[in-house]
Coordinates of C-alpha atoms (C1' of nucleotides) in Angstrom, one line a residue:
Chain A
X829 CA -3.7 3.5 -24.9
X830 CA -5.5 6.2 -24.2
X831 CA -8.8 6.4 -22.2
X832 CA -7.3 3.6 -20.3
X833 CA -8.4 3.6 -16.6
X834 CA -8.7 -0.1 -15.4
X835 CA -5.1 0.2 -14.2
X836 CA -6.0 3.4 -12.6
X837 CA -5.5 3.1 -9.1
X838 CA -8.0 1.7 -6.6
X839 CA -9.7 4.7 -4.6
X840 CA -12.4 2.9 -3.0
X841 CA -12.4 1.5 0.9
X842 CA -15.2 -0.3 0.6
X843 CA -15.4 -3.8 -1.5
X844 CA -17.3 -2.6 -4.7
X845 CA -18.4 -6.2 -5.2
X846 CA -20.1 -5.5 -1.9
X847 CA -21.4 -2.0 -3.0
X848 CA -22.8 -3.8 -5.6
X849 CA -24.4 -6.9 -4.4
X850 CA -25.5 -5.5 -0.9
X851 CA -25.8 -1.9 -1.7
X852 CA -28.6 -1.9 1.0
X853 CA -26.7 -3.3 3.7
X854 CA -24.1 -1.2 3.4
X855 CA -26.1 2.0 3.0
X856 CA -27.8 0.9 6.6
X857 CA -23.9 0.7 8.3
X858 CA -22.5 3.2 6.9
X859 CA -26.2 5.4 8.2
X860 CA -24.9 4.5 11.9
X861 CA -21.8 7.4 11.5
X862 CA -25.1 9.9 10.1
X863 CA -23.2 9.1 6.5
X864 CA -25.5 8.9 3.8
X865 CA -24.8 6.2 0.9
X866 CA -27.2 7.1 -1.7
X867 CA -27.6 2.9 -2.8
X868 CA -30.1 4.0 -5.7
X869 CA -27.7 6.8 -7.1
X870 CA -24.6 4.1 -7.4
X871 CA -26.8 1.0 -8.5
X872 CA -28.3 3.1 -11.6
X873 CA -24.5 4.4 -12.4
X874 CA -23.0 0.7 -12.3
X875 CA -25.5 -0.2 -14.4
X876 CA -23.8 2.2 -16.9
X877 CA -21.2 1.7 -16.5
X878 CA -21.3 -2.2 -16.9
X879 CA -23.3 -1.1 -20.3
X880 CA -20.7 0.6 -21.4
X881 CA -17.7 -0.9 -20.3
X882 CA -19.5 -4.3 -22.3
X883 CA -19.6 -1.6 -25.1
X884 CA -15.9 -0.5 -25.2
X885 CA -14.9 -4.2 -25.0
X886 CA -16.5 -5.4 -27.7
X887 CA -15.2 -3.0 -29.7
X888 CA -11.9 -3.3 -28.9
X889 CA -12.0 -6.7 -29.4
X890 CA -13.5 -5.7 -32.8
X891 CA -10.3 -3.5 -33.2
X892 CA -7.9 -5.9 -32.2
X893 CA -9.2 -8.8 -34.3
X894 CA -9.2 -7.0 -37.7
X895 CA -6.0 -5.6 -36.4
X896 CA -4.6 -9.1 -36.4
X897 CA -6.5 -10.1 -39.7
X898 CA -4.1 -6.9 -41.3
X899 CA -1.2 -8.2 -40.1
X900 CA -1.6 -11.3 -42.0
X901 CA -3.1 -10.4 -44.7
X902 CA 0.1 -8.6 -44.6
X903 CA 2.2 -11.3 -43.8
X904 CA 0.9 -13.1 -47.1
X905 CA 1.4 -9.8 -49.3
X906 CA -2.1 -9.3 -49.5
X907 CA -3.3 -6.0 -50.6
X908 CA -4.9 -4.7 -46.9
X909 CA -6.2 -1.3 -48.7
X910 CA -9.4 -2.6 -48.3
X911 CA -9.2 -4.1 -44.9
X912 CA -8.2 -0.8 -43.7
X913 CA -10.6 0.6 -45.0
X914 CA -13.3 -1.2 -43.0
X915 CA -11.6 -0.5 -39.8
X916 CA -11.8 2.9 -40.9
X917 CA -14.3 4.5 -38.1
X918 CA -13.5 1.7 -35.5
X919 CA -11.5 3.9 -33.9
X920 CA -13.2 7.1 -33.6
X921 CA -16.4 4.7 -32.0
X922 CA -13.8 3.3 -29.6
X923 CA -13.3 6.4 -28.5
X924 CA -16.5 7.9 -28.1
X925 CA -16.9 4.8 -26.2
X926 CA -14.0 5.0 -23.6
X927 CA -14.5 8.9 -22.9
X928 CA -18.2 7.4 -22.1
X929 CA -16.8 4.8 -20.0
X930 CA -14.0 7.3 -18.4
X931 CA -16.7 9.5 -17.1
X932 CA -19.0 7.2 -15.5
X933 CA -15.8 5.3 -14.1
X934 CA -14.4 8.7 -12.7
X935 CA -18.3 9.1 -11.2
X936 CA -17.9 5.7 -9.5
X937 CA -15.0 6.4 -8.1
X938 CA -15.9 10.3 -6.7
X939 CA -18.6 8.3 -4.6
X940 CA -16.7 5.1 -3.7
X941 CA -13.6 7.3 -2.0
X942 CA -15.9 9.3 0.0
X943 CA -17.2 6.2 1.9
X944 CA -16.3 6.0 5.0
X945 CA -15.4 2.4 6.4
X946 CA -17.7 0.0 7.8
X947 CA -18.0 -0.1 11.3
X948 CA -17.7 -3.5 13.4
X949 CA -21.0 -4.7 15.3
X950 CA -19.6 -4.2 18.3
X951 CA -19.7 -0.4 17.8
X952 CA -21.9 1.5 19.6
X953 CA -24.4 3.7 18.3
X954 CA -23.7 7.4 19.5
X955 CA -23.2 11.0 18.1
X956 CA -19.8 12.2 19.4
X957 CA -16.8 11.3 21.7
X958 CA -19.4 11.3 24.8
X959 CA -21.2 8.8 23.7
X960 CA -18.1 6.6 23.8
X961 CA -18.4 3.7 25.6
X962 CA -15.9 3.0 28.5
X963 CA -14.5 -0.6 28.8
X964 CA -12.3 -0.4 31.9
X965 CA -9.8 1.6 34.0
X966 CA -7.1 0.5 35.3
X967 CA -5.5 2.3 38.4
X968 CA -6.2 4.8 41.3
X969 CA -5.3 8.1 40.2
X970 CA -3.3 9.1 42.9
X971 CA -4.5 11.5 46.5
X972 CA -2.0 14.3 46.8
X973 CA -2.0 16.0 49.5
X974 CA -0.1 19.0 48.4
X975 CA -1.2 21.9 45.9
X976 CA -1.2 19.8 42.3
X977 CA 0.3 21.5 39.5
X978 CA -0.1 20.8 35.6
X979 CA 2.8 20.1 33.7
X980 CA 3.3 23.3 32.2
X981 CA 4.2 24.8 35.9
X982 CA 5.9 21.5 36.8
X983 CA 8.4 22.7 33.5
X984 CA 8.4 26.0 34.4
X985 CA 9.1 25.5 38.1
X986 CA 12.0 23.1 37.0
X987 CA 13.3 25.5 34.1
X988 CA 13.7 22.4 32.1
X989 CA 9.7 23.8 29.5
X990 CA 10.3 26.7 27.3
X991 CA 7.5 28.0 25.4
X992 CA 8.9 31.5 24.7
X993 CA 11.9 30.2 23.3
X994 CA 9.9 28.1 20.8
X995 CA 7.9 30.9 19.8
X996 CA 10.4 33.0 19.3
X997 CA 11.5 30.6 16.4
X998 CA 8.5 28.3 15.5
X999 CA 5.4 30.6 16.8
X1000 CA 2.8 28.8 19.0
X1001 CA 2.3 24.9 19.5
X1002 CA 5.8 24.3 19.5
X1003 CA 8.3 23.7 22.6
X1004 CA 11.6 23.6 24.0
X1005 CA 12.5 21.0 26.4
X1006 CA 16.0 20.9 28.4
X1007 CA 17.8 18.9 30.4
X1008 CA 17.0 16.3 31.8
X1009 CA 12.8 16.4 30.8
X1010 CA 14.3 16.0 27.3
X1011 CA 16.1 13.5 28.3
X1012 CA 12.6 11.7 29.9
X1013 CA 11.1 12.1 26.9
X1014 CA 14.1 10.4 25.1
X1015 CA 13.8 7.4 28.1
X1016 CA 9.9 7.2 27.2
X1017 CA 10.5 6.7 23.5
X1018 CA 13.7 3.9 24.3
X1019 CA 11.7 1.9 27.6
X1020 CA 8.1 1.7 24.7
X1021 CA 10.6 0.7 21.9
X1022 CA 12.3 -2.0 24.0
X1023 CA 9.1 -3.4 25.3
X1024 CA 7.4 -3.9 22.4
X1025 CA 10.4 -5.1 20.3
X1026 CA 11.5 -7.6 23.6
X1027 CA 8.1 -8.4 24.7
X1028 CA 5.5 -8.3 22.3
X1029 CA 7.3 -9.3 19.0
X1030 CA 7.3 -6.0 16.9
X1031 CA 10.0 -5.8 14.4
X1032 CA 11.5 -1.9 15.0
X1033 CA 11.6 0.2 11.7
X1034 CA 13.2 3.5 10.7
X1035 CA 11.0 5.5 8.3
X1036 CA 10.8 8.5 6.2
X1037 CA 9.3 11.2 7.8
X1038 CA 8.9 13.3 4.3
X1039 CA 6.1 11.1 2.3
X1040 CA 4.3 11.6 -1.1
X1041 CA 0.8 11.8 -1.5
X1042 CA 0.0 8.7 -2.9
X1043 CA 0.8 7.4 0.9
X1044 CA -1.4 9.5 2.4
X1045 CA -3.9 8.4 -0.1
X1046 CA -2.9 4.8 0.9
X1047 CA -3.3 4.9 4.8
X1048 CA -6.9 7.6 4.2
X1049 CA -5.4 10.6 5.5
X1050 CA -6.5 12.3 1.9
X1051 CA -7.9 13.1 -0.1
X1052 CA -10.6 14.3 3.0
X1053 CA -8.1 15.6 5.5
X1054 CA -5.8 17.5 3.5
X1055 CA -5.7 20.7 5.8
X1056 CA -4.2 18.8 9.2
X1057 CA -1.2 18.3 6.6
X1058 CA 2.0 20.1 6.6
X1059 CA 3.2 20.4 3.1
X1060 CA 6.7 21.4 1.0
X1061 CA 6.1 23.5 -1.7
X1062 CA 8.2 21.6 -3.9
X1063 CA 6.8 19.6 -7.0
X1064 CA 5.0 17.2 -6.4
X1065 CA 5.0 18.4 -2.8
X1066 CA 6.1 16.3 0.2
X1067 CA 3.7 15.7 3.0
X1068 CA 5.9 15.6 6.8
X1069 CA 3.8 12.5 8.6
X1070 CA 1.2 13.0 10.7
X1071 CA 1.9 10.1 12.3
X1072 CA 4.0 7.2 11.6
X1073 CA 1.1 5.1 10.5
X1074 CA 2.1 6.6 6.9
X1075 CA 5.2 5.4 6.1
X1076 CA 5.5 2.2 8.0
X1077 CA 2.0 0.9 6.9
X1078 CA 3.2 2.1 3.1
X1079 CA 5.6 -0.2 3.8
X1080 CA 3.2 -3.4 2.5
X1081 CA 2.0 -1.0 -0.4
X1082 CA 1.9 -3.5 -4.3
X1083 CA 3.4 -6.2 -2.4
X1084 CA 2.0 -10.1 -1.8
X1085 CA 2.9 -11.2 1.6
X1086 CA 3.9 -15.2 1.4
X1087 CA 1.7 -16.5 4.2
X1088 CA 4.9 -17.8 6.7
X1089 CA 5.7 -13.6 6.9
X1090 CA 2.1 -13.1 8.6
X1091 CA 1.4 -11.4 10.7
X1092 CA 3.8 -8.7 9.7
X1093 CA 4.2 -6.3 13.5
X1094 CA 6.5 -3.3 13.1
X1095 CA 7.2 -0.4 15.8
X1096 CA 8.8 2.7 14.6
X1097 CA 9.4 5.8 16.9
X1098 CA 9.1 9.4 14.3
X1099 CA 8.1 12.7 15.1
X1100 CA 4.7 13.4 14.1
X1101 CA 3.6 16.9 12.6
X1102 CA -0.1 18.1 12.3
X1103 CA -1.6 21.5 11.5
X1104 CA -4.0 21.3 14.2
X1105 CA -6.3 23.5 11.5
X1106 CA -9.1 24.0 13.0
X1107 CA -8.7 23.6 16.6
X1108 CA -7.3 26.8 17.7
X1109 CA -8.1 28.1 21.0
X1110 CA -8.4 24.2 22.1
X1111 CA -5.7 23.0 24.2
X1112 CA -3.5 26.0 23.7
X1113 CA -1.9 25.3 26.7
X1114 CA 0.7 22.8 27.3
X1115 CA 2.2 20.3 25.0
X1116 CA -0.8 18.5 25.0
X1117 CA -1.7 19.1 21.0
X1118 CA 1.4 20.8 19.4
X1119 CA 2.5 21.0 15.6
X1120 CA 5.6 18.5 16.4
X1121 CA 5.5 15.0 18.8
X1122 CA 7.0 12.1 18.8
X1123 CA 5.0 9.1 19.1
X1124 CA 5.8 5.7 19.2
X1125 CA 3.6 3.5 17.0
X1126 CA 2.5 0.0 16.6
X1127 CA 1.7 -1.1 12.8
X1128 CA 0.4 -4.8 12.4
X1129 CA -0.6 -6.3 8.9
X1130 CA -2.6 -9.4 9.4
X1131 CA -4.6 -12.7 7.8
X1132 CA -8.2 -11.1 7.7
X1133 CA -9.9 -13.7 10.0
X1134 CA -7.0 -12.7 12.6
X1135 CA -7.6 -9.1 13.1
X1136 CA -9.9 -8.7 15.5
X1137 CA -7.9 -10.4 17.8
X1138 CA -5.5 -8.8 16.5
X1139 CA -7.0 -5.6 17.9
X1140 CA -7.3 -6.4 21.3
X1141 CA -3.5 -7.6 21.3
X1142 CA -2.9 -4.4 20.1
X1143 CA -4.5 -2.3 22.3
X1144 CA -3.1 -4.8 25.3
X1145 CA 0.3 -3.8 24.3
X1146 CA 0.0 -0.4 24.2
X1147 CA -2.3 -0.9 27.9
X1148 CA 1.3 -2.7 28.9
X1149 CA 3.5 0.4 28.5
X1150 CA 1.0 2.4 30.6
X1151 CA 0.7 -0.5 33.1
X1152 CA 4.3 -0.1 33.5
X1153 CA 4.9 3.0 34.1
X1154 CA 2.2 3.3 36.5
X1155 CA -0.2 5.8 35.0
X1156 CA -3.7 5.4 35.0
X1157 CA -6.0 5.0 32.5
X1158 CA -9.3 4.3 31.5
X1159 CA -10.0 2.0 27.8
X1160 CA -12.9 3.5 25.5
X1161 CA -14.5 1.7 22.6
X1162 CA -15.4 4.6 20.0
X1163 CA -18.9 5.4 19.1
X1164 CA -20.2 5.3 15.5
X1165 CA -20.1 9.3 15.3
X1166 CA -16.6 8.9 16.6
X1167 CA -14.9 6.3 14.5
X1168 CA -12.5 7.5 12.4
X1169 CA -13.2 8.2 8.5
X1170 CA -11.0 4.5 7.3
X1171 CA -11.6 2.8 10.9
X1172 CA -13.5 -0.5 11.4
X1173 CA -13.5 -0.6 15.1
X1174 CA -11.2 1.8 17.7
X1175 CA -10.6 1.7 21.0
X1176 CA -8.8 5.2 22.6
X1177 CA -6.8 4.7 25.8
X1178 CA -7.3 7.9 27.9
X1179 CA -4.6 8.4 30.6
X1180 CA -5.1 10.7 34.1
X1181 CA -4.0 13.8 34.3
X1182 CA -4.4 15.1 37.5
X1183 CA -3.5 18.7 36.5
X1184 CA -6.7 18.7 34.6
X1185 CA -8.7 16.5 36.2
X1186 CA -9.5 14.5 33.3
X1187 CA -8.9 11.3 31.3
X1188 CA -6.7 12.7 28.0
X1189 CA -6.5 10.2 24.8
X1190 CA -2.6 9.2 24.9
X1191 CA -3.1 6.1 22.6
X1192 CA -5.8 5.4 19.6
X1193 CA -5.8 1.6 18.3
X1194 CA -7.8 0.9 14.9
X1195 CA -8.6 -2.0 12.7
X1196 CA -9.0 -0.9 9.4
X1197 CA -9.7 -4.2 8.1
X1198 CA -8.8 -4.3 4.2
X1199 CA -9.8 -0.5 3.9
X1200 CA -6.5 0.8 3.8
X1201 CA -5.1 -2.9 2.1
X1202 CA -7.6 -2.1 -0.9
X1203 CA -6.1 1.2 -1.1
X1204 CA -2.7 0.1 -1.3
X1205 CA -3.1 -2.9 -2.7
X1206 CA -1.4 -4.6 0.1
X1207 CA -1.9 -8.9 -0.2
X1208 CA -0.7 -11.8 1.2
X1209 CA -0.8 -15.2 -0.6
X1210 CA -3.4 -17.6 1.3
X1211 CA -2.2 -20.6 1.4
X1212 CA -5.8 -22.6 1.6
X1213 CA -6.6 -20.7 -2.1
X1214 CA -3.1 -20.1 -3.1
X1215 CA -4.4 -16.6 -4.6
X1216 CA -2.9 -13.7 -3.5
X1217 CA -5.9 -11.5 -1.0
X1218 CA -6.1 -8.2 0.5
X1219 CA -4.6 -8.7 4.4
X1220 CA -6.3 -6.4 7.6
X1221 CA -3.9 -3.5 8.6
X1222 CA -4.1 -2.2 12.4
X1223 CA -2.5 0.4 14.0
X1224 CA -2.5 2.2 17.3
X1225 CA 0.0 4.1 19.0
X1226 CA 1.8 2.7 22.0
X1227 CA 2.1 5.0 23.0
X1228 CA 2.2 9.1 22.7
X1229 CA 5.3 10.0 24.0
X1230 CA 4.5 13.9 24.3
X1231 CA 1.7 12.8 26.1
X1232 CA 3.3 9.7 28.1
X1233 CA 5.8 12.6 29.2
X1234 CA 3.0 15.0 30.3
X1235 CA 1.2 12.4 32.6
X1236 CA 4.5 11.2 33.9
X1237 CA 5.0 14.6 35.0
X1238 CA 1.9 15.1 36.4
X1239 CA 1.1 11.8 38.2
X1240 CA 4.7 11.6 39.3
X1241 CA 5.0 15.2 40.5
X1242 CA 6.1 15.7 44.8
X1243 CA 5.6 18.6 47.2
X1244 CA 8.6 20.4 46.4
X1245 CA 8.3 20.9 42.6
X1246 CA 10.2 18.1 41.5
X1247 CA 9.3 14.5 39.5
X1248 CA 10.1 11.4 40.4
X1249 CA 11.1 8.9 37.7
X1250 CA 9.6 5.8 36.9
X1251 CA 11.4 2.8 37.8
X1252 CA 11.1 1.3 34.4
X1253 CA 12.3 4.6 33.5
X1254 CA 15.8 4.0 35.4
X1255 CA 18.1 2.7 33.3
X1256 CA 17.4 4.9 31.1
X1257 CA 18.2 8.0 33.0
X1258 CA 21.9 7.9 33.5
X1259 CA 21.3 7.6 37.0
X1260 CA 18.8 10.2 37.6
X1261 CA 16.0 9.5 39.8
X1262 CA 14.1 12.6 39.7
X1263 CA 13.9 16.1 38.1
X1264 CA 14.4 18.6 40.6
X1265 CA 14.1 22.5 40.9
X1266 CA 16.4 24.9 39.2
X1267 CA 17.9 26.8 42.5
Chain B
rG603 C1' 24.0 19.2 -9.7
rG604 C1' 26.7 16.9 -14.4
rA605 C1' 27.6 12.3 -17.6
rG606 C1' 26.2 7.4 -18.9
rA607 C1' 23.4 2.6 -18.4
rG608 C1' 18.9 0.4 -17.3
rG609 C1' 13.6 -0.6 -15.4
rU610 C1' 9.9 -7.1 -18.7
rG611 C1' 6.0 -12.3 -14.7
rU612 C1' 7.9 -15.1 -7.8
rC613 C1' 13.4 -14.6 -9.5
rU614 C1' 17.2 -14.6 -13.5
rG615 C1' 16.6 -13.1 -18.3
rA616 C1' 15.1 -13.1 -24.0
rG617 C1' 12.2 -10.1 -26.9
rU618 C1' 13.2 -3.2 -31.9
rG619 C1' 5.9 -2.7 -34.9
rG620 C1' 1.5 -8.0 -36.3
rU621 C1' -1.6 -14.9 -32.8
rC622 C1' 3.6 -11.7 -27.2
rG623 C1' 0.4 -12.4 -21.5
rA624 C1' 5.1 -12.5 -23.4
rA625 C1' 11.1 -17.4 -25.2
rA626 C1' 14.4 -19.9 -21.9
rG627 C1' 16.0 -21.3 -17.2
rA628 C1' 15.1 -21.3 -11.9
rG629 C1' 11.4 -21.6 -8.3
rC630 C1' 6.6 -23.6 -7.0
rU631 C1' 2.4 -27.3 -7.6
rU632 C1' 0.8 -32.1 -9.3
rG633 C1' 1.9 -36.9 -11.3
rA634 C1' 5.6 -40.8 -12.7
rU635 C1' 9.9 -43.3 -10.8
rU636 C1' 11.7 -44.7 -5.3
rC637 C1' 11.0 -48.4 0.8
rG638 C1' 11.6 -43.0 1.3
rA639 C1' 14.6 -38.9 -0.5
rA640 C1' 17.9 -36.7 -4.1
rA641 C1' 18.4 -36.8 -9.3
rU642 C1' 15.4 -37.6 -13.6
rC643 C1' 10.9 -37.4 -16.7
rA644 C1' 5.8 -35.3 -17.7
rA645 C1' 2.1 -31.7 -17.1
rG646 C1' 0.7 -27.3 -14.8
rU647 C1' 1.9 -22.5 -12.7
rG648 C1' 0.5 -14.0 -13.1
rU649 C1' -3.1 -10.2 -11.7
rA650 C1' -7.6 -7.4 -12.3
rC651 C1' -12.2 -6.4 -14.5
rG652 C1' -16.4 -8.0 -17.4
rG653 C1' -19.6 -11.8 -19.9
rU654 C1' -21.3 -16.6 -19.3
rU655 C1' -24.5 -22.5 -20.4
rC656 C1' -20.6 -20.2 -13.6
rU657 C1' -15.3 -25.4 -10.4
rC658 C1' -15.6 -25.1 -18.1
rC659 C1' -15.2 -21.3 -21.4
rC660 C1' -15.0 -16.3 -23.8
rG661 C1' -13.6 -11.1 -23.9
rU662 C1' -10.8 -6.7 -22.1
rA663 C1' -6.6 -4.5 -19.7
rC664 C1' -1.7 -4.8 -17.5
rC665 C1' 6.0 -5.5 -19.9
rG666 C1' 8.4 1.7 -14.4
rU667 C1' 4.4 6.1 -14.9
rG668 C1' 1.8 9.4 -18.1
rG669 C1' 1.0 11.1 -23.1
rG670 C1' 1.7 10.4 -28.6
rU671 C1' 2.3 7.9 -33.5
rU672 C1' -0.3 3.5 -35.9
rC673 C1' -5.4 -0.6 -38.6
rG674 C1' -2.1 -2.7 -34.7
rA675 C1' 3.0 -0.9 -29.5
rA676 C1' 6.6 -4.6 -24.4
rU677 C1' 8.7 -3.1 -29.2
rC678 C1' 8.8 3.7 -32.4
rC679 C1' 8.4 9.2 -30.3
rC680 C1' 7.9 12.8 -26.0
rA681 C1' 7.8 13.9 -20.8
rC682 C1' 8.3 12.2 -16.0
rU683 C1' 10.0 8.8 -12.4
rC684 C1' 13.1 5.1 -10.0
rU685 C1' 17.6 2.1 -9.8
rC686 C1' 22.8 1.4 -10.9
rU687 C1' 28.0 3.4 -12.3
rC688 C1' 31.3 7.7 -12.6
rC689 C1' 32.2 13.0 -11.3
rG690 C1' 31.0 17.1 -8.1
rC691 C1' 28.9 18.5 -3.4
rC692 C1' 27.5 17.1 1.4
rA693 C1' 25.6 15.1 7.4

RNA sequence: GGAGAGGUGUCUGAGUGGUCGAAAGAGCUUGAUUCGAAAUCAAGUGUACGGUUCUCCCGUACCGUGGGUUCGAAUCCCACUCUCUCCGCCA
């Protein structure tokens, strides 16, 4: 069939009934991240496109019934010389028609997959990250009363952090990790897994870390944030995940959820890979922003009225693994300049790091509401309507590990050079109770 | 990488050009029967978009994906993709 597009794909985030019908409304939400939704521009082009899309119906409908009048004239050995002959131009119209339709369809769309999500009420109005609001913090970052050293000393002092040796192979923003600091990372990534599989009901998964980029386009990563993507050359090309938000939140992609599965809670521990384009000479030092962490991550797919509850359980468990390990941290709600592009509401958990004096995002938790669902088409069957309806995704990351193991490090650091583990860290470390010095 | 088979609705599975959105069965829903249940019988049961006299009705699209042929395609042609089987290779 050609010119055929309403199986194309959905692009948009935003509910184009809602575009439609409250244009205005939307327009003054979507103003609070400075984004500009031009309501006039879109309600003159659904208006042709409803014209013409009546148009091409018709005529198909036209096409189809003397299609079916042929085949039984047919049927009754009729002569249909004549019939066909009638029909004759139908289809060069119904052309015209569609490639009219087709254009003002591939219009509609341009502008709906730009929009950025809504934003939640509870938002607050602000321009950037310092305008985010804090919410609370939880412990006393610790008094030392010896010299403090960042992490990257801490590793060097240790010999177990080696940034030449990545280079050498990989060039900046990679690193090499021995010992037993690899090993604490490994114990980071097993003590979050555990926790959140025992204690807070998350079902673990094992993904791909090589995706296509119809689930990028799925979760919102593209089509707007292509450069922060690694990609393969092959064809099509594989994207490596920027986080395992991809893949595990694909996982609900052109499926109906029966209502008993909801909500649906996976964890899955992947490496995560990022370009970083665009932030050089920020954070260079360090394995606080590298091309290749692993991060532990917290996918929930949930009824609509339950995900902003949802959220905050969210966001608790990921609190819980910090809570645990005794690192503290202070909970920010994003401002509207802030908010991610597909995000309804975020709150960033920022942890201490006493080598830089600073709170340091170590865990992001987002509602996306039925943004992403939309995209992916992603349902569950409600069982007050029976119908099959878009469900809320959330995701947040509970937590960073490469950034859990920084803090550790830092927060858990002692006169002599050495770290001391965290006792929910024990069991993990074959008996180790601290990193000490290389003699 | 080579050879072959196949992708149809919630599931199984018919359907090789003309009322096919799609047989049949299963499942599910409702009703009948029952003290209740099972069994049985009857009816109903996809999604999206649009129109509308808006809990009714009408139209359009959807049978892996994208093209093509045709007045008309689930059905024919081409490309791609995924799954399965066999061989090769391999952690």
């Amino acid at each position: 069939m050609p010119g055929e597009t309403s199986k194309t794909k959905k692009q948009t985030m935003i509910d184009p009934k809602l575009l439609r019908s409250a244009g205005h409304d939307v327009a003054a939400n979507l103003k609070r991240r400075n984004f500009i939704f031009d309501e006039g521009a879109y309600a003159t082009l659904e208006e042709r496109r409803k014209a013409l899309q009546v148009d091409v119906e018709a005529l198909r409908a036209e096409r189809n019934a003397s299609a079916r009048s042929i085949g039984k004239a047919k049927a009754q050995g009729e002569d249909i010389a004549p019939l066909l002959a009638a029909v004759e131009d139908l289809g060069k119209k119904l052309e015209e028609a569609e490639s009219g339709l087709n254009d003002v369809q591939s219009e509609l769309r341009e502008v709906e997959s730009g929009l950025p999500n809504l934003l939640h009420d509870d938002v607050p109005d602000g321009a950037d990250e310092n305008d985010n609001k804090e919410i609370l913090r939880w412990g006393e970052p610790r008094d030392f009363d010896f010299k403090i050293l960042d992490h990257v000393e801490i590793g060097a002092g240790l010999g177990l952090l080696d940034f030449d040796a990545a280079a050498k192979m990989s060039g900046s923003r990679f690193a090499v990790m021995h010992g037993l600091l690899a090993r604490l990372q490994r114990a980071l990534i097993q003590f979050m897994l555990d926790t959140h599989t025992a204690e807070h009901g998350y079902q673990e998964v094992y993904v791909p870390y090589l995706v296509q980029s119809e689930a990028l386009f799925g979760t919102g990563q593209l089509p707007k944030f292509a450069d922060d993507q690694f990609k393969t050359t092959d064809d099509p090309p594989f994207y490596l995940i920027p986080t395992a938000e991809v893949p595990v939140t694909n996982l609900a992609r052109d499926s109906i959820a029966e209502g008993t599965e909801m909500p649906k809670k996976f964890v899955a521990h992947t490496p995560c890979f990022r370009s970083e384009a665009g932030s050089y000479g920020k954070d260079t030092r360090g394995i606080i922003r590298q091309h290749q962490f692993e991060k532990v991550e917290l996918v929930q797919m949930v009824e609509p009225e339950n995900s902003d509850v949802a959220l905050e359980e969210l966001c608790g468990h990921a609190e819980t693994v910090l809570q645990k390990l005794n690192l503290p941290y202070r909970k920010v709600v994003l401002c509207s300049g802030d908010v991610g592009f597909g995000a309804h509401k975020t709150y960033d958990l920022e942890v201490w790091l006493p080598g830089q004096q600073a709170y340091r995002e170590i865990s992001s938790c987002s509602n996306y509401i039925d943004f992403q669902a939309r995209r992916l088409q992603a349902r569950w069957r409600n069982p007050d309507t029976g119908k099959p309806e878009l469900l809320h995704t959330l995701n947040g990351s509970g937590v960073a590990a490469g950034r859990a193991l920084v803090a550790v490090m830092e927060n858990c650091q002692e006169a002599d050079g050495s770290v001391t583990v965290p006792e929910v860290l024990l069991p993990y470390m074959a008996g180790a109770n601290n990193l000490t010095p290389i003699c």
